[in-house]
């Protein structure tokens, strides 16, 4: 019955195609429209027909029809309930991470749209465009694990990855002109931010991290800087090797990233690495210990910068040695000081 309602709709384009000698026809639709497209393809078996559907519920049982590509999010209830995950012509591990900030419009007014956010046609338009313009586009396949970022909370992405059995290699594609927090999993991830000042943590494995067009992006690593080496690849690309310690961060490629965080160093400028003139070395050679002399006195405690030959900072009287904060003087953390 459902299919018969669309017979006239199917007949009209077929008549137009036959009368105008058209050799290639693309058909597309979203949700119920996607179901209609699949019925159309089922009734038109020629190779001149191709189709792309978005968030289509299961409307045909022919999952082997290679003329059709079904695209949907695994966390879109309409798509996932269809059972497309085991179809040969459907995406199987695409997700979108949509934050609560999208419950309101740009003026802060609730959208009033009760459609699940993951099923929105605007979301599918955005995600399709985001994949098409990604530098990783040629590497993304229909069975790749892909997370489209539309959230301000990195844990939203992390929760999606960790919930999937096996923690697979993941493509994480950030938003444009927003300050993203992008967190990878335990495998080899491809993380791409765009505009904005982004906070990117590859996690375990050998990851590719790209900060995009922002001017204050930060790459985050889990251990102290002494455990990492670097190798300059070109003027804006750096290889970071977790060479000592537990080495769980692997070897990562950093591109278009301005700063680096270790567990004992915050916001180390990668300009210092690129301008060092040394192509490959340990990070401790750039950000490591500086020759500092701590001088207690009646009026307080001084920190002397022996490298520059002058007294730089007066600490408050009565500060215990373990509480000394040296960062403003030497841009390094207390455990690295040589006193």
C-alpha angles and dihedrals in degrees: 000000000000092000094049091060089067099046093102090048090053094045095055099060091040090056091048091049093049094047095048102042093237111179102191128040127184119195126189140171144161128235107325087008088057090054090052090051091054092052089049090054091047089057095044110055100173121121090235088076123084129169142193118192129188124211092343118172113229104285102153132035094216101104091161096064099119091193088074130068115191113200121193145140118255087220092053102101093208093054099037094050089059092070093234091144091089096044119110094219097049138081110255108187109029116131137175123210106208117181129215089254086078091064087084133046126242091280093053095253116137111256094227090213110137094188109113106265091231090059098051116126089219089057091053091048090051095047093047092052090045093055093045093056096042118114085226094057095112090052096050114095131182091262096044119118104247129175118191108206117225098147138088093216120082091202089067088064094040091053092054093051096044092049092061116088114251096016094247132205105285138204109212114189116193131210124265122248093006131105099248129198104207119182124183131204138237098290134065105298135190109212120183125181123182126194123354132054105293137199109213127184116179095190119198124351133038105310138185111219123187120181095193123204100337119113100216107043120155129209114203128212127184106226140050118293093246088072095060135076128192138210123194111228099177140328095297104019127082134180114219116199122196091213102162139030116034091334091211093139090067121194114322132189114221120197129177091000120136105189140035132206127204126178090264101032130056125199100356105182113239088206085078089058097046092046095045093090089225113114097198131016143114120293089237088070088063105032102016134115120323124204102262128170118203111210118190114206143170093260095045139291123307128204113210121203101217093184092062096031102235144093109258112173140031115208124204116272116262098026111148114237093243089056096054112126110207100167097103089056106042105009092236137103125261096250089064097053121117106208 
